[in-house]
Amino acid sequence: ANQRRHCIAMFTTNNTSIMDSLCLHGGDTCDAGNPFDINSTSINSTLLLLCSYPAWVAMLILSASFIIFANSVIKHNQDLRKKINSQQWFLIQMLMHPVIVGGTVYMANITGNEWWGLLGLPFIFNFGAEPMDFTKLPPRVLLIFQLFAYVHHAGPLLACLSCFSIQNNSQFALANSLLYAHAWSLHTLGALDYMKVLRKQKFFWIYMVQALFSTAFWWSSLRKGLEEVTLSAVFPLLVGPIFQYGGRWGLYEDIRYC
């Protein structure tokens, strides 16, 4: 009675639905009347687990692809990196980071659809062409820098996952999206500074005041969104921000090389 069953519904071409169940429980009988013993199958439990979280797997694969591209191609071809970084579309996507990142977090949280994270992922990784010259970093520093950079990138992706957010809660979805939009607006300031439109240091206090209000709104929404405020309930919601801000703070020690 306590066994969990995973059933796959198959449909005929004449729109008549037929429940052709694949029942994964040892020693029982499926619809076809044949005994099905999970121990006699070649189905791997790990594969089944991964198939249960397709959005997670897709994000891991795409993230790994951009990391490999950045380290195997871009790192060794600075002319290609500079060419990509100077493209108008690349500068526009940098300027739009707050909207793109905040927007995907909001849509993932409000709809409960984790696939929204996959939509924002290429922009989060800057399509593998990070706007910095990694060759200027000593090997030890480069390893640490990249570790924290990718931890920082993981923040908004984790926020899109159901287990690290309050799903279908409009206020928390808004607060969560504003928190990440604020964090990634630093890229907008950096891009405008690079384009010599403004000096980002002049916006330091404006940025910090904005951080104060967005963080306060996030905590208020978290408290209202939870039925019970306990460590076990709050900690999963902190995972994304910990990765986001922990990763960013880890960059500051070595940012002087860039």
Short mmCIF file of C-alpha atoms in Angstrom, two decimals:
data_model
loop_
_atom_site.label_atom_id
_atom_site.label_comp_id
_atom_site.label_asym_id
_atom_site.label_seq_id
_atom_site.Cartn_x
_atom_site.Cartn_y
_atom_site.Cartn_z
CA ALA A 1 0.00 0.00 0.00
CA ASN A 2 2.96 2.26 0.65
CA GLN A 3 4.58 1.58 -2.70
CA ARG A 4 4.82 4.51 -5.10
CA ARG A 5 3.62 3.96 -8.69
CA HIS A 6 4.81 5.90 -11.72
CA CYS A 7 2.28 5.63 -14.54
CA ILE A 8 2.74 6.80 -18.12
CA ALA A 9 -0.46 7.55 -20.06
CA MET A 10 -0.38 6.80 -23.75
CA PHE A 11 -2.95 8.10 -26.25
CA THR A 12 -4.19 6.54 -29.48
CA THR A 13 -4.45 8.47 -32.72
CA ASN A 14 -8.25 8.55 -32.56
CA ASN A 15 -8.02 10.61 -29.33
CA THR A 16 -9.27 7.67 -27.25
CA SER A 17 -7.05 7.59 -24.19
CA ILE A 18 -5.69 4.25 -23.07
CA MET A 19 -3.96 3.99 -19.71
CA ASP A 20 -1.02 1.78 -20.48
CA SER A 21 0.62 1.83 -17.07
CA LEU A 22 4.24 1.18 -16.33
CA CYS A 23 4.04 0.19 -12.66
CA LEU A 24 7.35 0.26 -10.93
CA HIS A 25 6.73 -1.94 -7.95
CA GLY A 26 8.18 -5.42 -7.48
CA GLY A 27 6.04 -8.54 -7.77
CA ASP A 28 2.81 -6.79 -8.75
CA THR A 29 0.83 -7.15 -11.98
CA CYS A 30 0.52 -4.49 -14.68
CA ASP A 31 -2.45 -3.85 -16.94
CA ALA A 32 -1.20 -6.41 -19.43
CA GLY A 33 -1.44 -9.09 -16.78
CA ASN A 34 2.29 -9.81 -16.72
CA PRO A 35 4.29 -9.71 -13.50
CA PHE A 36 6.75 -6.80 -13.36
CA ASP A 37 9.76 -7.16 -11.10
CA ILE A 38 11.79 -3.99 -10.82
CA ASN A 39 14.82 -6.00 -9.76
CA SER A 40 14.82 -7.78 -13.12
CA THR A 41 14.80 -4.59 -15.21
CA SER A 42 17.73 -2.55 -16.48
CA ILE A 43 16.14 0.71 -15.30
CA ASN A 44 18.62 2.61 -13.20
CA SER A 45 17.24 4.37 -10.14
CA THR A 46 19.53 7.35 -10.71
CA LEU A 47 18.19 7.74 -14.24
CA LEU A 48 14.65 7.63 -12.92
CA LEU A 49 15.50 10.33 -10.40
CA LEU A 50 17.00 12.56 -13.08
CA CYS A 51 14.00 12.01 -15.35
CA SER A 52 11.80 13.22 -12.50
CA TYR A 53 13.54 16.61 -12.62
CA PRO A 54 14.04 17.37 -16.34
CA ALA A 55 14.40 21.13 -15.84
CA TRP A 56 17.22 20.54 -13.36
CA VAL A 57 19.02 18.23 -15.78
CA ALA A 58 18.58 20.67 -18.67
CA MET A 59 19.99 23.55 -16.60
CA LEU A 60 22.96 21.45 -15.48
CA ILE A 61 23.77 20.42 -19.05
CA LEU A 62 23.43 23.93 -20.47
CA SER A 63 25.45 25.43 -17.58
CA ALA A 64 28.21 22.88 -18.12
CA SER A 65 28.20 23.68 -21.85
CA PHE A 66 28.77 27.39 -21.24
CA ILE A 67 31.47 26.71 -18.63
CA ILE A 68 33.30 24.36 -21.00
CA PHE A 69 32.99 26.87 -23.85
CA ALA A 70 34.33 29.67 -21.63
CA ASN A 71 37.34 27.63 -20.48
CA SER A 72 38.20 25.72 -23.62
CA VAL A 73 37.51 28.36 -26.27
CA ILE A 74 37.01 31.91 -24.94
CA LYS A 75 39.82 31.72 -22.38
CA HIS A 76 42.33 30.88 -25.13
CA ASN A 77 40.94 33.23 -27.76
CA GLN A 78 40.72 36.73 -26.35
CA ASP A 79 40.12 38.22 -29.79
CA LEU A 80 36.91 36.18 -30.04
CA ARG A 81 35.87 37.27 -26.54
CA LYS A 82 36.45 40.93 -27.37
CA LYS A 83 34.58 40.56 -30.65
CA ILE A 84 31.55 39.03 -28.88
CA ASN A 85 31.69 41.53 -26.02
CA SER A 86 31.72 44.47 -28.43
CA GLN A 87 28.61 43.32 -30.30
CA GLN A 88 25.55 45.50 -29.81
CA TRP A 89 23.34 42.53 -28.84
CA PHE A 90 25.82 41.55 -26.12
CA LEU A 91 25.83 45.04 -24.60
CA ILE A 92 22.03 45.13 -24.74
CA GLN A 93 21.71 41.82 -22.91
CA MET A 94 24.11 43.11 -20.25
CA LEU A 95 21.95 46.22 -19.83
CA MET A 96 18.84 44.03 -19.61
CA HIS A 97 20.18 41.64 -16.94
CA PRO A 98 17.88 42.98 -14.16
CA VAL A 99 14.79 42.55 -16.34
CA ILE A 100 15.80 39.16 -17.72
CA VAL A 101 17.00 37.63 -14.45
CA GLY A 102 14.29 39.17 -12.29
CA GLY A 103 11.66 38.32 -14.89
CA THR A 104 12.59 34.64 -15.14
CA VAL A 105 12.64 34.28 -11.35
CA TYR A 106 9.21 35.90 -11.14
CA MET A 107 7.68 33.73 -13.84
CA ALA A 108 9.16 30.55 -12.38
CA ASN A 109 7.82 31.38 -8.91
CA ILE A 110 4.38 32.63 -9.90
CA THR A 111 3.68 29.75 -12.31
CA GLY A 112 5.55 26.98 -10.52
CA ASN A 113 7.24 26.17 -13.84
CA GLU A 114 10.98 25.59 -13.33
CA TRP A 115 11.66 25.71 -17.08
CA TRP A 116 11.67 29.52 -16.89
CA GLY A 117 15.11 29.22 -15.32
CA LEU A 118 16.40 27.64 -18.52
CA LEU A 119 15.23 30.71 -20.47
CA GLY A 120 17.32 33.05 -18.37
CA LEU A 121 20.37 30.78 -18.11
CA PRO A 122 22.20 31.85 -21.31
CA PHE A 123 22.04 35.50 -20.21
CA ILE A 124 23.18 34.62 -16.69
CA PHE A 125 26.28 32.96 -18.17
CA ASN A 126 26.71 35.72 -20.78
CA PHE A 127 26.59 32.99 -23.44
CA GLY A 128 29.94 31.72 -22.18
CA ALA A 129 31.74 34.94 -23.17
CA GLU A 130 32.29 36.58 -19.78
CA PRO A 131 33.31 40.25 -20.19
CA MET A 132 36.67 39.81 -18.46
CA ASP A 133 40.13 38.59 -19.41
CA PHE A 134 40.79 35.45 -17.36
CA THR A 135 44.38 35.29 -18.67
CA LYS A 136 45.25 38.22 -16.40
CA LEU A 137 44.56 36.10 -13.33
CA PRO A 138 47.26 33.93 -11.75
CA PRO A 139 46.27 30.21 -11.88
CA ARG A 140 45.39 29.97 -8.18
CA VAL A 141 43.42 33.18 -8.27
CA LEU A 142 41.64 32.10 -11.47
CA LEU A 143 40.39 28.89 -9.85
CA ILE A 144 38.99 30.76 -6.86
CA PHE A 145 37.55 33.53 -9.02
CA GLN A 146 35.73 31.14 -11.34
CA LEU A 147 34.42 29.10 -8.42
CA PHE A 148 32.77 32.14 -6.84
CA ALA A 149 31.65 33.50 -10.23
CA TYR A 150 29.72 30.32 -11.00
CA VAL A 151 28.34 30.15 -7.47
CA HIS A 152 27.06 33.68 -8.06
CA HIS A 153 25.52 32.56 -11.37
CA ALA A 154 23.76 29.67 -9.64
CA GLY A 155 21.82 32.00 -7.31
CA PRO A 156 18.94 33.02 -9.62
CA LEU A 157 18.81 29.54 -11.17
CA LEU A 158 18.25 28.01 -7.74
CA ALA A 159 15.59 30.64 -7.06
CA CYS A 160 13.65 29.29 -10.05
CA LEU A 161 13.43 25.80 -8.54
CA SER A 162 10.34 24.83 -6.58
CA CYS A 163 12.21 23.51 -3.54
CA PHE A 164 14.00 26.84 -3.02
CA SER A 165 11.03 29.20 -3.36
CA ILE A 166 7.42 29.73 -2.34
CA GLN A 167 5.50 28.69 -5.40
CA ASN A 168 2.33 30.42 -6.66
CA ASN A 169 2.63 33.21 -4.09
CA SER A 170 2.36 36.52 -5.92
CA GLN A 171 3.96 38.70 -3.24
CA PHE A 172 6.95 36.44 -2.69
CA ALA A 173 7.37 35.98 -6.44
CA LEU A 174 7.57 39.77 -6.79
CA ALA A 175 9.91 40.17 -3.81
CA ASN A 176 12.18 37.36 -5.01
CA SER A 177 12.36 38.80 -8.51
CA LEU A 178 13.15 42.30 -7.21
CA LEU A 179 15.93 40.92 -5.00
CA TYR A 180 17.67 39.33 -7.98
CA ALA A 181 16.86 42.20 -10.32
CA HIS A 182 18.58 44.52 -7.86
CA ALA A 183 21.62 42.25 -7.54
CA TRP A 184 22.03 41.95 -11.30
CA SER A 185 21.47 45.65 -11.90
CA LEU A 186 25.13 46.01 -10.97
CA HIS A 187 25.86 44.58 -14.42
CA THR A 188 23.75 47.33 -15.95
CA LEU A 189 25.74 49.97 -14.08
CA GLY A 190 28.97 48.29 -15.13
CA ALA A 191 27.91 48.22 -18.78
CA LEU A 192 26.86 51.90 -18.71
CA ASP A 193 30.15 52.77 -17.05
CA TYR A 194 32.01 50.83 -19.76
CA MET A 195 30.07 52.76 -22.41
CA LYS A 196 30.99 55.97 -20.55
CA VAL A 197 27.35 56.91 -20.13
CA LEU A 198 27.81 57.31 -16.38
CA ARG A 199 30.25 56.64 -13.57
CA LYS A 200 28.99 53.73 -11.50
CA GLN A 201 30.71 54.89 -8.31
CA LYS A 202 28.37 57.87 -8.21
CA PHE A 203 25.47 55.45 -7.83
CA PHE A 204 26.94 53.55 -4.88
CA TRP A 205 24.61 54.93 -2.21
CA ILE A 206 21.57 54.77 -4.48
CA TYR A 207 22.39 51.11 -5.11
CA MET A 208 22.82 50.42 -1.38
CA VAL A 209 19.53 52.11 -0.43
CA GLN A 210 17.81 50.08 -3.12
CA ALA A 211 19.40 46.97 -1.61
CA LEU A 212 18.01 47.87 1.81
CA PHE A 213 14.44 48.22 0.58
CA SER A 214 14.48 45.17 -1.71
CA THR A 215 15.91 43.00 1.07
CA ALA A 216 13.40 44.28 3.64
CA PHE A 217 10.54 43.58 1.21
CA TRP A 218 11.94 40.08 0.58
CA TRP A 219 12.03 39.21 4.30
CA SER A 220 8.56 40.65 4.86
CA SER A 221 7.15 38.62 1.96
CA LEU A 222 8.90 35.48 3.18
CA ARG A 223 7.32 35.86 6.63
CA LYS A 224 3.86 36.39 5.16
CA GLY A 225 4.22 33.56 2.67
CA LEU A 226 5.11 30.86 5.17
CA GLU A 227 2.50 29.21 7.35
CA GLU A 228 5.11 28.74 10.04
CA VAL A 229 8.44 30.54 10.27
CA THR A 230 10.90 27.83 11.31
CA LEU A 231 14.50 27.14 10.39
CA SER A 232 13.51 24.13 8.28
CA ALA A 233 11.03 26.28 6.34
CA VAL A 234 13.22 29.37 5.95
CA PHE A 235 16.58 27.77 5.12
CA PRO A 236 15.60 26.43 1.66
CA LEU A 237 14.52 29.96 0.69
CA LEU A 238 17.93 31.28 1.75
CA VAL A 239 19.87 28.92 -0.52
CA GLY A 240 19.48 31.11 -3.64
CA PRO A 241 20.46 34.39 -1.91
CA ILE A 242 23.39 32.66 -0.16
CA PHE A 243 24.73 31.51 -3.52
CA GLN A 244 23.98 34.89 -5.11
CA TYR A 245 25.63 37.11 -2.52
CA GLY A 246 28.16 34.61 -1.18
CA GLY A 247 29.46 34.12 -4.70
CA ARG A 248 29.60 37.84 -5.37
CA TRP A 249 31.40 38.68 -2.14
CA GLY A 250 33.90 35.94 -2.91
CA LEU A 251 34.88 37.80 -6.08
CA TYR A 252 35.97 41.00 -4.42
CA GLU A 253 39.29 39.72 -3.12
CA ASP A 254 40.50 39.01 -6.63
CA ILE A 255 38.53 41.52 -8.69
CA ARG A 256 41.53 43.85 -8.81
CA TYR A 257 43.15 41.62 -11.42
CA CYS A 258 40.29 42.14 -13.92
#
